[in-house]
Structures are given as C-alpha cells and as structure tokens.
XYZ file of C-alpha atoms in Angstrom:
491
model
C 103.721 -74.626 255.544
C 100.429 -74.859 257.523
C 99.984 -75.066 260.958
C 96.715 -76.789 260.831
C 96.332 -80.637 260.593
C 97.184 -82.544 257.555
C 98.815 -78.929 256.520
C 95.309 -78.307 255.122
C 95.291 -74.192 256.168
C 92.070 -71.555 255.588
C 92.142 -69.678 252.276
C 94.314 -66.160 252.213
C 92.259 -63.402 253.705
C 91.525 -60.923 251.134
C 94.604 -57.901 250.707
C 93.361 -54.968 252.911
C 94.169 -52.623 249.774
C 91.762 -54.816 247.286
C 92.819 -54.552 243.735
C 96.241 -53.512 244.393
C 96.685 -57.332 245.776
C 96.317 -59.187 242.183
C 98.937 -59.457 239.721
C 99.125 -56.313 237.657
C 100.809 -58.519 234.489
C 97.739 -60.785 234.699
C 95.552 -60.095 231.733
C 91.792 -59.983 233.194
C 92.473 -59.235 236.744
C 94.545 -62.260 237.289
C 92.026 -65.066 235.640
C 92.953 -66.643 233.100
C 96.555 -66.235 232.734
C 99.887 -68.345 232.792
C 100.886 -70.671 235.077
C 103.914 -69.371 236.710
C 106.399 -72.029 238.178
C 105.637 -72.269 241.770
C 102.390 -73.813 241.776
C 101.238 -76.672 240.147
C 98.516 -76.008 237.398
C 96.109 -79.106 239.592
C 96.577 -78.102 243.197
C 94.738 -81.546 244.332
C 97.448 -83.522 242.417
C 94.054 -85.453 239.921
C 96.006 -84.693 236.660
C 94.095 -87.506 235.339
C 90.575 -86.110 236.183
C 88.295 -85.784 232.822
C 88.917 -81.734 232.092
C 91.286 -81.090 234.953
C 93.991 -78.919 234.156
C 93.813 -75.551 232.336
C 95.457 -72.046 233.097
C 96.977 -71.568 236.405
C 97.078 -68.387 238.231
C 96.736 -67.079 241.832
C 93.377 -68.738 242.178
C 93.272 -72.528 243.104
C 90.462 -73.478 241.516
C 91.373 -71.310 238.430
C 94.079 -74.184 237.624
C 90.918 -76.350 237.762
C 88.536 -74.930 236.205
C 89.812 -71.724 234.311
C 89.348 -73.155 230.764
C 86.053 -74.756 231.128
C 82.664 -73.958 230.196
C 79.778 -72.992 232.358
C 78.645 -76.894 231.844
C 81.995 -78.551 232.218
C 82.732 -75.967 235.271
C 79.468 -77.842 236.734
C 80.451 -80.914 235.981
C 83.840 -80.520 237.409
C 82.074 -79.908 240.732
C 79.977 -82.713 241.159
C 82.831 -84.622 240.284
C 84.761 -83.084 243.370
C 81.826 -83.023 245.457
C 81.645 -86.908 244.412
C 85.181 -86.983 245.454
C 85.268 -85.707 248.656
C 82.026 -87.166 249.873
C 82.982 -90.856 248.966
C 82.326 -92.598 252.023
C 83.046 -96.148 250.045
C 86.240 -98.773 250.592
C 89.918 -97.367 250.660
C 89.958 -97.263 246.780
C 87.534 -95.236 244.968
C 87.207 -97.970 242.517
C 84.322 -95.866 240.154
C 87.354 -92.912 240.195
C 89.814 -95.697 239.316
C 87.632 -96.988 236.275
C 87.325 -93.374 234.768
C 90.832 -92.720 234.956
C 91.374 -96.199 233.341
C 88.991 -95.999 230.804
C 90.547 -92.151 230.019
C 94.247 -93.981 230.269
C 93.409 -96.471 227.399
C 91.568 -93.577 225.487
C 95.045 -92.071 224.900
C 96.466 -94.341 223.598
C 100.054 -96.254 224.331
C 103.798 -94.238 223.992
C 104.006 -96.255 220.261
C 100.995 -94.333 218.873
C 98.518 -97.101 219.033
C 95.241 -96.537 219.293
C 92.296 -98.585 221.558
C 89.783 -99.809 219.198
C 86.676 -102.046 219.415
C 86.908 -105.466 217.696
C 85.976 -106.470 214.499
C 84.282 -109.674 213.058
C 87.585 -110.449 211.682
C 89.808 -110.033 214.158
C 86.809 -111.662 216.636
C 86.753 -114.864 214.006
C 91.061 -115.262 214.358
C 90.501 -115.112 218.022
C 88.329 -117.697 218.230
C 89.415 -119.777 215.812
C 93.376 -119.984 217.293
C 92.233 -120.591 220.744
C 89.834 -123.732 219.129
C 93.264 -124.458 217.447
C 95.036 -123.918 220.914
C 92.728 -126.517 222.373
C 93.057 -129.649 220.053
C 96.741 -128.788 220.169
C 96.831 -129.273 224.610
C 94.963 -132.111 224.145
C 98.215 -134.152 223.275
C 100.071 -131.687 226.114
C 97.646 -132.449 229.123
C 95.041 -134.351 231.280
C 93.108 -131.788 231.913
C 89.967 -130.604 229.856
C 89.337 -127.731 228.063
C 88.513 -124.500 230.630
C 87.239 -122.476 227.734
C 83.542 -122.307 227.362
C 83.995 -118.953 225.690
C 86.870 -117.393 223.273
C 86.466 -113.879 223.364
C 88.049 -110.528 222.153
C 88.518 -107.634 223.663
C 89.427 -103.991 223.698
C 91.272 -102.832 225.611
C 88.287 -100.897 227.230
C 86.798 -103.937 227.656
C 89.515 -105.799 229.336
C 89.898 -102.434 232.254
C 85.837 -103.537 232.675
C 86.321 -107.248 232.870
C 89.180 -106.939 235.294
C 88.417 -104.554 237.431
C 86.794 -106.695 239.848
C 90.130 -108.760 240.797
C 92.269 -105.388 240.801
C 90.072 -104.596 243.792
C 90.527 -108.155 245.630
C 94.676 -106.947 245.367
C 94.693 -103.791 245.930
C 91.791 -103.110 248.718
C 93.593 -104.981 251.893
C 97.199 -103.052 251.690
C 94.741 -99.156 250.661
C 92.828 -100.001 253.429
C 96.219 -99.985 255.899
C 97.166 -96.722 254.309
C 93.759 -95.021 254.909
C 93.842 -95.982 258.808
C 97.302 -95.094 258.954
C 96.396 -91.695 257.447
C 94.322 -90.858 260.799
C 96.905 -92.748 263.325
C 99.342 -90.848 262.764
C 97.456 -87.672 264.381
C 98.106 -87.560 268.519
C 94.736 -89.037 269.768
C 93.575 -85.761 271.253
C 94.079 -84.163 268.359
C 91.974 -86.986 266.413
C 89.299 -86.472 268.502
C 89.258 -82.727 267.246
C 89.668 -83.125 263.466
C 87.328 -86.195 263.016
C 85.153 -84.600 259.753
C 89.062 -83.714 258.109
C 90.381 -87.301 258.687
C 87.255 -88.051 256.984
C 87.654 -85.979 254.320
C 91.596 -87.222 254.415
C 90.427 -90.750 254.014
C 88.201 -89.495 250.989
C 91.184 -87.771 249.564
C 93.343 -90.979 249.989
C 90.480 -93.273 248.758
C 90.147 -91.063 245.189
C 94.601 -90.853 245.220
C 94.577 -94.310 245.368
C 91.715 -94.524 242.998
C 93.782 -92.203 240.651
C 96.910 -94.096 240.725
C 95.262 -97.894 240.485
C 93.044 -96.469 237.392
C 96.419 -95.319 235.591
C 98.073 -98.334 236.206
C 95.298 -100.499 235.383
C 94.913 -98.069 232.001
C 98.773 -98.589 230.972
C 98.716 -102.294 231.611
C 95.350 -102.868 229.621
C 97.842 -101.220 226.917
C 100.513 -104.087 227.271
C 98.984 -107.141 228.237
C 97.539 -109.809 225.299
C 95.041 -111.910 227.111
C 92.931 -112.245 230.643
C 95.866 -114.511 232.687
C 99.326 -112.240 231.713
C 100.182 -111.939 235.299
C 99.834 -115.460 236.354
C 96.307 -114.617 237.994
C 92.747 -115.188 236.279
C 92.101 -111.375 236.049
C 88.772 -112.394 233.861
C 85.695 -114.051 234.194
C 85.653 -117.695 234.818
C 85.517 -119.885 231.120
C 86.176 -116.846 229.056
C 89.632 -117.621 227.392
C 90.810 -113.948 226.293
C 92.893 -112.263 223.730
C 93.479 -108.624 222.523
C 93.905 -108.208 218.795
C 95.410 -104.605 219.029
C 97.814 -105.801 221.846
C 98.445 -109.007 220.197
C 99.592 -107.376 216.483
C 101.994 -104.670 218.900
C 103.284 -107.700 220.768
C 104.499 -109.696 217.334
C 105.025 -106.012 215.311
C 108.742 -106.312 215.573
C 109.434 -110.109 216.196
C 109.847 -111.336 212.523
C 107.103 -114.287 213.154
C 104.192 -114.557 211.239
C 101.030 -112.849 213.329
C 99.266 -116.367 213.073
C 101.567 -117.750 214.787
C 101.818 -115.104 217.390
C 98.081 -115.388 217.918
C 98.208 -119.139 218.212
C 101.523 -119.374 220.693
C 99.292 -116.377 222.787
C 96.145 -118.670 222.252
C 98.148 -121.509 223.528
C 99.071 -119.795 226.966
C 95.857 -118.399 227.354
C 94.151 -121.808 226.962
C 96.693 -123.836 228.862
C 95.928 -120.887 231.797
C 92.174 -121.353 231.584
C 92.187 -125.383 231.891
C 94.419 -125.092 234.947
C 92.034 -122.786 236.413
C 88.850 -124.454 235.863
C 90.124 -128.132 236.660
C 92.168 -127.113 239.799
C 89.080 -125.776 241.960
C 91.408 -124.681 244.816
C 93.923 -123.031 242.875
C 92.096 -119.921 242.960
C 91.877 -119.283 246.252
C 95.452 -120.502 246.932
C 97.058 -118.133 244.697
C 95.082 -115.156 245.881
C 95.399 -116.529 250.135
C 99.297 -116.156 249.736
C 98.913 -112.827 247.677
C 96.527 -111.795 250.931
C 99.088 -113.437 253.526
C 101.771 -111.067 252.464
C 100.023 -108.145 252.227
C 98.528 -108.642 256.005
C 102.686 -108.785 256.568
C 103.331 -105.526 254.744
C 103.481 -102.543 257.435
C 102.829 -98.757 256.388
C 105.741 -96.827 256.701
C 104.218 -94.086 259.048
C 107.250 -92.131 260.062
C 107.569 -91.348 256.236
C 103.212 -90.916 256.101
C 103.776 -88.369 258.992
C 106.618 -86.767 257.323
C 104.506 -86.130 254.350
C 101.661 -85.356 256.145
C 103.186 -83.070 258.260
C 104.722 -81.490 255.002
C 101.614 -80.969 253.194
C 100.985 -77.971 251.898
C 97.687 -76.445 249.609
C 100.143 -75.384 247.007
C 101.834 -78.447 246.604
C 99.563 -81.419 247.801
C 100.782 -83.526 244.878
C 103.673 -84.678 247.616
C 101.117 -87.216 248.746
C 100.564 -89.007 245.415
C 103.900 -88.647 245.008
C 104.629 -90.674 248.003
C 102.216 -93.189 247.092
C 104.422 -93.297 243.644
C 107.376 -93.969 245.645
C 106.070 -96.605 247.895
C 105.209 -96.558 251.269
C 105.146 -99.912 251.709
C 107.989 -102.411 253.969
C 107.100 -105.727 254.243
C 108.373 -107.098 257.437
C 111.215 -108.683 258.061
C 109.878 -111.630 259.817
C 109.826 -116.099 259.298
C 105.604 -115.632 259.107
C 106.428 -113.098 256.526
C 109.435 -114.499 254.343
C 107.442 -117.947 254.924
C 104.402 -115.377 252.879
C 106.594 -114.215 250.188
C 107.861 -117.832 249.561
C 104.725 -119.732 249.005
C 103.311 -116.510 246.977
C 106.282 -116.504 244.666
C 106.324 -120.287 244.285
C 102.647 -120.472 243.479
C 103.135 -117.966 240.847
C 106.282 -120.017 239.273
C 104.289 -123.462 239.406
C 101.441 -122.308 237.526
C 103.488 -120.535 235.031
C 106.162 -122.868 234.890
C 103.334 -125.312 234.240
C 102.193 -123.180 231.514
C 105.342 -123.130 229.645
C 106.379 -126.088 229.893
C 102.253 -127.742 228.403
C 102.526 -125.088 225.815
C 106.042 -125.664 224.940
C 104.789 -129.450 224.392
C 102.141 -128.464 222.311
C 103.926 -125.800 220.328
C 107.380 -127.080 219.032
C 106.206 -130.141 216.966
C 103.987 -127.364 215.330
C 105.758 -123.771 214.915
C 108.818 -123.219 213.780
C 108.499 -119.796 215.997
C 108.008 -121.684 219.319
C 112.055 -121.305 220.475
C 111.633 -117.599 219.502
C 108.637 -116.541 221.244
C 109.024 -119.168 224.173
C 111.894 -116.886 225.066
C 110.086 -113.699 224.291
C 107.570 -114.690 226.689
C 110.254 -115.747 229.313
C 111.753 -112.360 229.651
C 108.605 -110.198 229.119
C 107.431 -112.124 232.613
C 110.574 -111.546 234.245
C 111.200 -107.950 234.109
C 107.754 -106.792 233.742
C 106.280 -103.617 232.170
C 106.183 -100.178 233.890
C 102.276 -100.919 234.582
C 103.537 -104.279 236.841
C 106.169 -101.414 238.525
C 103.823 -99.483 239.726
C 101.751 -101.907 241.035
C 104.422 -103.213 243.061
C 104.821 -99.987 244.790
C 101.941 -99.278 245.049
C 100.647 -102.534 246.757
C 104.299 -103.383 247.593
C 104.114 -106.620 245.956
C 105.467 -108.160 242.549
C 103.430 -110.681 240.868
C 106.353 -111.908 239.243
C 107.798 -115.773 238.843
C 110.971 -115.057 240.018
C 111.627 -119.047 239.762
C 110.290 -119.541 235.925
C 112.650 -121.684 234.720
C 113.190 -123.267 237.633
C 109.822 -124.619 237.736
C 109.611 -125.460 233.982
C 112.491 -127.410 233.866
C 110.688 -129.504 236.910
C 107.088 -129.781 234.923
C 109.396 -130.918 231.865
C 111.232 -133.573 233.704
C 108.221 -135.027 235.895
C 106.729 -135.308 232.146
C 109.666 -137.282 231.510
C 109.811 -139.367 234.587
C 105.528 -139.703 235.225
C 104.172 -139.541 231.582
C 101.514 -136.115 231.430
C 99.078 -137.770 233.866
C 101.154 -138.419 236.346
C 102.427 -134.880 236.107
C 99.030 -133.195 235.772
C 97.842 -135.772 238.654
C 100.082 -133.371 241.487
C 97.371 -130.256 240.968
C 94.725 -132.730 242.792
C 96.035 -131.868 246.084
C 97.782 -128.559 247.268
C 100.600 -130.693 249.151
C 101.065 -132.638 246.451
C 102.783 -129.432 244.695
C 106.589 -128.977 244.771
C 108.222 -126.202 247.494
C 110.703 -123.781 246.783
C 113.109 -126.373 247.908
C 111.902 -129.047 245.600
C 113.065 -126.429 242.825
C 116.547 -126.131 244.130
C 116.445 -130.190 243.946
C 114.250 -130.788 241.059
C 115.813 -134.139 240.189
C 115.104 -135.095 244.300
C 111.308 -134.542 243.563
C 111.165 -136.247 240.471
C 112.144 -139.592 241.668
C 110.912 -139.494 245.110
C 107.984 -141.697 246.046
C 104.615 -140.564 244.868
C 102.223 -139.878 247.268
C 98.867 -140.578 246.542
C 96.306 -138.256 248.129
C 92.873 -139.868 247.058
C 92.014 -142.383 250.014
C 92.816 -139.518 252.028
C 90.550 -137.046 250.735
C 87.810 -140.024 250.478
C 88.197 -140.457 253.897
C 87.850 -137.070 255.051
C 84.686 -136.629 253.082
C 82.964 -139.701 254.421
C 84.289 -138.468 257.780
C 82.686 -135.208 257.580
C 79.291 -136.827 255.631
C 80.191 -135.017 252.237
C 79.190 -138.186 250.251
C 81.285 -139.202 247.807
C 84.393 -137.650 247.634
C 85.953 -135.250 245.160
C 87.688 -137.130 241.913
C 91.256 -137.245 241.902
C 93.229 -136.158 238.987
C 95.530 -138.432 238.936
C 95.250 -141.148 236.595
C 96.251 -144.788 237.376
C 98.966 -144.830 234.773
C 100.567 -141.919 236.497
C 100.930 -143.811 239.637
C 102.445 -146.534 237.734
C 104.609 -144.529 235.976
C 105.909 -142.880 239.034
C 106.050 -146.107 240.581
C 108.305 -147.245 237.836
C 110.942 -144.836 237.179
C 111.642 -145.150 241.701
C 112.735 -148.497 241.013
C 114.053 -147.865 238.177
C 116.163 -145.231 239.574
C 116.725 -146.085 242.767
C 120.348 -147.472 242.265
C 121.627 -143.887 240.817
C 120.146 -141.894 243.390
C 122.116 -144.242 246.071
C-alpha cells in the first residue's frame, strides 16, 4: 500500500542488478507475456476503453497497450491524455457516450445484434403509433403529443438520450467528486492540489465509464423514449425500437403487431401527457433533484477506499462506485423527497396504464397478457435500472403502480375521462400518496376547481390572459354529480 495521497505512489526504481530484475520465464524480456493473477490486465480499472486490455506483465502500461499497434498505441494515449486532462463537469459525458456506443456494439447476453432501421420496420413504427393515436382518442382529453413517430437503433436512442442521463446523474457525481478532495486533512489539500485534480479527472472518466455501460445495457432493453416514466427523448418525437420491440414479444406467444401497437399505445399515451401537461416536466425531474440534494456521500467508506488505493489494484474505486456509495438521509425533508418522487412516477404511469388499458381491451385480445407483462417488467426493473440506482442512489421505479391505476380507473368511472384528465391542469389538483391508500376518499370528494385561481394570479401579476384549464365543464358536472350522488354511502 502507498504512503502517498490517494495511495497513488512513484514508479519502482529500476533493480540495481538490471536484467537480473525481469522475469526470466517471460518470453521477450518480460513484454508481452501472460498475465499472472495478481494484477489486473487494466491497472486504471477502463475495461471498457476502445482497445484497452491486452497482455499483462510486470509493466503497467504493457496491460494497456502491449497488443496494440504503433497507431492504436498513439491513439490509446491521447485518449488517456484526454482522460486525465478533462477539466469538464463530474461526468465525462463524451467518455460515457463511447463506452455506450461500444456497449450497444456488442450486442445483448441473448445474441442480438444493434442494427440500423429499415424502411420496413420504419413504416410499422409509424404506422402503429398513427394507429395508437386514433385509438386514445376514445381513452383521453388530451391531444395528440406526437408530431413525429420515429425509429431508432439502439445507437440512436444512447444519442437521443444522453442529454437527460446528464440532468440525473450530474448533481449526486458532482457530490462524489468534492467529496473525493474533502476527505484529505486541509493541510494536506493544500499540498496535493494538481493530484486532487487529476483525482477529480479520474472520478469524472469512472463515472463516465460506469454511466456509459449502463446507459449501453439499458439502450439494449428498453422499447421506446418514456420506459422509465421520464421523457428521456426529444420533445414530440414518439419513439420505438424495432430490434428491442421483436426481443420484447420473442417469447410472449402474441402476435408482433400487436406487441408493436400495445408498445405504440404507451408510448403515445406518454407523449400526450407530456406535451399537454407543461409543468409536468419540471415536476418530475424537481423531486428527482430534491432527493438527490438529500442523498449524502458516504465518506468514511470514500476514505476507506481511498486510503486503500493501490496502483496495482485501483479498480477498488469503480468497484465502490458499483457498490454504492450513496445514503440518503434519514430525515422528514428527505422521506417528504422520496414520497412526492415516487408518487409522481406512479401517477404518470398509473395514468398510462390505466388510458392505454381503455384503449386496448375493446381492441386486442393480447391486452390482459401484455398489460401484466408490462406491470412486472416496471416493477422489478432490468440490471441497467440496478445500476443506476446505485450509482445515483435512486430508483426510478413506481413502487405504487397499481395503486395509482386502480385510482385513474375509478375517477374514469366516477368523473367521465374529462373530468379525470381535467386533475393534470394543476399540480395540487393531483392525488398524494395518501389519496392512494384511500382511493375511494379521493374519488368522491369535492372537486376543486383551480381555473379562477390561476386567472386571477395571471391578471394579478399582468400575464394577460391566463393559461387554459384542462378541465372540461362536463367533468365538473360529473364530479359534481356522483358527490351527491354518493354522499349518503360515504356517511
């Protein structure tokens, strides 16, 4: 173990008896040869780099760079000299796109193979999520949010998402990368400033290493641009993957049309929710940004590995970072966090279910079957949505699915679809994680009715005329209705 901060120690002086010091069973002086257990053939931990790996040996960089040629040797340099000279955010989000684009280029466990899109398979696409929009017509108030039915690769959907990845991930990296330098006494920061640097770089391009992979195994799992519950693409651009879509229905016993239209439903129904609700956005990533500002480093582990680090095994750092360092504190603020987040995330896919459930079962005789296939797919997640959750300590999970579609189905029941659609006009007009314990409670309760509220307000503040509300006359009626009409049972 170095003595040196960040156990970072100078290279082995040279043996005092010169070729006597290499390894006599080495063929070639000692280049070139096996890699014997103790050392790990990619001392930095990058397994994932493009032509990292190769021979081990006594030499460092031989594990490296043994196998290469004089060009790829070059290249591997600049790419380390890229590394260690990043001076960008806490993720090195260009590292992160390499690693996913190589991820995807290997192909998932199954054998299957990333490949670009066809005009055929381009023409389904667009054609079931046209279908999937007449259907929700009859399921919901709000308009179509698809002004574009696209499909992509799965190297195309790393690309398109990318940019939301970063809004997750960046806040909680960033705590680790500061944490990285606090956990140095303060004199002794004031000494090693250029290697907590250079630390920072090294946790930047880690991080970058592990989001890529992740990011690189989910693009080979997930069938559209909203799987998680989050818009992950552009705005308007409704989403599907053939080659994910075919795996998804490979073993299901449905027809694949109707696999691509139930998929083509959910993506749809996601897209109009997200264009139509303007705040949604922003709500749903606020509470995934008010938990993470809860989530604390945990720095006596950091400093443990730190302390630990050693040039022949520095993998122990990724390796932390694969086993979470991550507690989310146990405070109200924070539980209060976690709540909202996790509710949010059931309401929009409860929502989801319960629209594309309407739209579906008159139509497929498959919609029981893959309802419930989608139901536990969210639930327990794929290892891609595992290691996201330790690395970013957070699961974007609906942990209250049902819950929440059994309350969209009944206010359906009790309001008529505008009434229900009407509560997205206002964010506390939305049900808590209370009103899913009591569904039945929020059903019948009295309606409140935002609108003159919000008018007020924007006259108020001289915003002209206010925003519409989405909430139809007929829903108020409706609700208005089934209070009196209901009044007696509830007493």
């Amino acid at each position: 173990m170095s003595d040196t901060p960040f156990g970072f120690g100078l290279p082995p002086e040279e043996p005092e008896n010169g070729d006597e010091g290499k390894k006599k069973d080495t063929p070639g002086g000692g280049q070139g040869g096996g890699q014997d257990s103790g050392g790990p053939g990619n001392p930095f931990g990058f397994g994932g780099l493009p032509g990292a790996g190769g021979p081990g040996g006594d030499n460092p960089f031989a594990a490296m760079f043994g196998s290469m040629n004089p060009n790829d040797l070059g290249a591997a340099f600049q790419q380390l000299g890229q590394m260690l000279s990043y001076e960008g955010g806490p993720v090195n989000w260009d590292m992160a796109k390499d690693i996913a684009r190589q991820t995807v280029s290997q192909g998932t466990p199954d054998g299957t193979k990333d490949a670009s899109v066809g005009p055929t398979e381009r023409g389904a696409v667009e054609e079931a999520i046209r279908l999937a929009d007449l259907w929700l017509d009859d399921a919901t108030s709000l308009p179509s949010g698809s002004g574009l039915a696209v499909a992509w690769s799965r190297a195309e959907w790393v690309e398109a998402t990318l940019p939301v990845w970063k809004e997750l991930v960046d806040p909680v990296a960033e705590r680790v990368g500061l944490a990285m330098g606090d956990v140095l006494p303060e004199e002794m920061q004031a000494m090693a400033g250029p290697l907590i640097g250079m630390m920072r770089s090294m946790g930047g391009a880690m991080f970058g290493q592990q989001i890529g992979q992740a990011v690189g195994v989910l693009a080979g799992e997930v069938v559209g641009s909203t799987d998680i519950g989050l818009p992950l693409g552009p705005a308007g651009k409704a989403a599907l993957l053939p080659v994910n879509v075919e795996a998804f229905g490979k073993d299901l016993g449905v027809p694949q049309e109707e696999v691509r239209l139930y998929l083509a439903l959910r993506e749809a129904a996601h897209q109009r929710l997200f264009a139509h609700v303007p705040w949604l956005r922003s709500h749903l990533f606020g509470a995934v940004e008010g938990y993470a500002r809860g989530i604390k480093v945990d720095t006596a582990k950091l400093e443990d590995v730190v302390g630990q680090l050693d040039p022949q095994n520095p993998e122990q750092l990724q390796e932390a970072l694969q086993q979470g360092m991550f507690q989310p504190e146990d405070t109200p603020a924070q539980k209060a966090a976690l709540a909202r987040l996790e509710t949010a995330l059931a309401l929009v896919e409860g929502w989801v279910d319960a629209v594309v459930h309407a739209a579906a079962k008159p139509r497929l005789s498959s919609a029981d079957a893959l309802r419930e296939t989608l139901r536990r797919r969210r639930a327990t997640g794929g290892p891609a949505e595992q290691t996201f959750a330790t690395l970013i300590g957070l699961e974007l999970r609906p942990r209250r699915l049902r819950d929440a579609s059994r309350l969209w189905a009944s206010l359906t029941d009790a309001r008529g679809v505008d009434g229900r659609d009407g509560l997205w006009a206002h964010p506390d007009m939305l049900p808590t994680a209370s009103d899913l314990d009591d569904p039945d409670g929020f059903v019948h309760h009295e309606q409140l009715d935002f609108s003159e509220l919000d008018k007020m307000l924007g006259e108020a503040a001289g915003g002209g005329t206010a925003k519409p509300d989405l909430k139809k006359d007929t829903g108020a009626a409706d609700a208005t209705e089934e209070t009196d009409d209901k009044g007696d049972d509830e007493k």
